[in-house]
GROMACS .gro file of C-alpha atoms in nm:
model
  102
    1GLU     CA    1  -0.595   0.971   1.036
    2GLU     CA    2  -0.269   0.800   1.134
    3PHE     CA    3  -0.412   0.729   1.479
    4GLU     CA    4  -0.721   0.565   1.327
    5VAL     CA    5  -0.511   0.357   1.089
    6SER     CA    6  -0.296   0.230   1.376
    7TRP     CA    7  -0.608   0.114   1.564
    8LEU     CA    8  -0.734  -0.054   1.249
    9VAL     CA    9  -0.403  -0.235   1.199
   10LEU     CA   10  -0.408  -0.345   1.564
   11ALA     CA   11  -0.765  -0.475   1.528
   12VAL     CA   12  -0.682  -0.668   1.210
   13ALA     CA   13  -0.369  -0.816   1.369
   14ALA     CA   14  -0.560  -0.926   1.680
   15HIS     CA   15  -0.838  -1.077   1.470
   16LYS     CA   16  -0.588  -1.257   1.248
   17GLY     CA   17  -0.412  -1.396   1.557
   18PHE     CA   18  -0.733  -1.534   1.707
   19ALA     CA   19  -0.843  -1.669   1.369
   20ALA     CA   20  -0.505  -1.840   1.322
   21PHE     CA   21  -0.541  -2.004   1.663
   22ALA     CA   22  -0.891  -2.127   1.576
   23ASN     CA   23  -0.775  -2.245   1.234
   24SER     CA   24  -0.486  -2.442   1.378
   25SER     CA   25  -0.704  -2.593   1.651
   26VAL     CA   26  -0.963  -2.715   1.406
   27ASN     CA   27  -0.716  -2.843   1.149
   28ALA     CA   28  -0.473  -3.016   1.388
   29GLN     CA   29  -0.655  -3.342   1.318
   30LEU     CA   30  -0.539  -3.326   0.957
   31LEU     CA   31  -0.178  -3.360   1.071
   32GLN     CA   32  -0.267  -3.646   1.302
   33ARG     CA   33  -0.435  -3.829   1.014
   34GLY     CA   34  -0.135  -3.782   0.787
   35ARG     CA   35  -0.298  -3.522   0.561
   36ARG     CA   36  -0.002  -3.283   0.572
   37GLY     CA   37  -0.053  -3.161   0.213
   38LEU     CA   38  -0.411  -3.053   0.279
   39TRP     CA   39  -0.307  -2.891   0.607
   40THR     CA   40  -0.030  -2.698   0.428
   41LEU     CA   41  -0.274  -2.584   0.159
   42ILE     CA   42  -0.522  -2.457   0.420
   43VAL     CA   43  -0.248  -2.275   0.613
   44LEU     CA   44  -0.113  -2.109   0.298
   45TRP     CA   45  -0.463  -2.009   0.187
   46PHE     CA   46  -0.532  -1.857   0.529
   47ALA     CA   47  -0.198  -1.676   0.536
   48LEU     CA   48  -0.233  -1.529   0.187
   49THR     CA   49  -0.598  -1.422   0.179
   50GLY     CA   50  -0.550  -1.133   0.421
   51PRO     CA   51  -0.256  -0.962   0.248
   52VAL     CA   52  -0.396  -1.026  -0.100
   53GLY     CA   53  -0.733  -0.887   0.006
   54MET     CA   54  -0.566  -0.576   0.148
   55MET     CA   55  -0.370  -0.521  -0.173
   56VAL     CA   56  -0.682  -0.561  -0.386
   57GLY     CA   57  -0.866  -0.320  -0.157
   58MET     CA   58  -0.588  -0.063  -0.181
   59LEU     CA   59  -0.579  -0.091  -0.560
   60LEU     CA   60  -0.956  -0.066  -0.593
   61SER     CA   61  -0.994   0.222  -0.349
   62SER     CA   62  -0.756   0.439  -0.548
   63LYS     CA   63  -0.947   0.375  -0.872
   64LEU     CA   64  -1.310   0.390  -0.758
   65ASP     CA   65  -1.535   0.693  -0.748
   66ASN     CA   66  -1.777   0.753  -0.463
   67ASP     CA   67  -2.043   0.518  -0.604
   68GLY     CA   68  -1.788   0.244  -0.664
   69THR     CA   69  -1.649   0.282  -0.315
   70ALA     CA   70  -1.999   0.261  -0.170
   71ILE     CA   71  -2.069  -0.059  -0.364
   72VAL     CA   72  -1.745  -0.226  -0.255
   73THR     CA   73  -1.803  -0.118   0.107
   74ALA     CA   74  -2.158  -0.254   0.098
   75LEU     CA   75  -2.035  -0.587  -0.043
   76ALA     CA   76  -1.767  -0.612   0.225
   77ALA     CA   77  -2.014  -0.526   0.502
   78GLY     CA   78  -2.260  -0.781   0.366
   79SER     CA   79  -1.990  -1.047   0.361
   80VAL     CA   80  -1.897  -0.978   0.723
   81PHE     CA   81  -2.264  -0.978   0.822
   82SER     CA   82  -2.323  -1.309   0.641
   83VAL     CA   83  -2.024  -1.477   0.803
   84GLY     CA   84  -2.126  -1.346   1.144
   85ILE     CA   85  -2.472  -1.495   1.113
   86THR     CA   86  -2.393  -1.826   0.944
   87GLU     CA   87  -2.066  -1.908   1.117
   88MET     CA   88  -2.123  -1.766   1.464
   89LEU     CA   89  -2.484  -1.686   1.551
   90LEU     CA   90  -2.663  -1.989   1.403
   91PRO     CA   91  -2.420  -2.247   1.550
   92ALA     CA   92  -2.454  -2.078   1.889
   93PHE     CA   93  -2.831  -2.124   1.881
   94ARG     CA   94  -2.802  -2.487   1.765
   95ASP     CA   95  -2.611  -2.566   2.085
   96LYS     CA   96  -2.884  -2.615   2.346
   97GLU     CA   97  -2.644  -2.578   2.638
   98GLY     CA   98  -2.666  -2.236   2.798
   99MET     CA   99  -2.976  -2.127   2.603
  100GLY     CA  100  -3.084  -1.918   2.901
  101TRP     CA  101  -2.788  -1.690   2.835
  102LYS     CA  102  -2.856  -1.652   2.463
   0.00000   0.00000   0.00000
């Protein structure tokens, strides 16, 4: 179990690193336009959602029975699926360049 947890932590850390890079790339224009307050708010939101989500998950997992765990897992999987489709797949198909590869 410890081995699996270490791989999970590594995967989350790698994902968070790539997401942070993407977040900073997209929001760099806010700094250039003098919107430092909004940029700071976005950075703080991004930085806090992961740890807060993990803490909520840890608290809920210790209190849920098997049905409750299944419901929370299904909601989490549905959220990931939804983000994958709406934020990644659909924009990729809107871009006509390279459609032969898609």
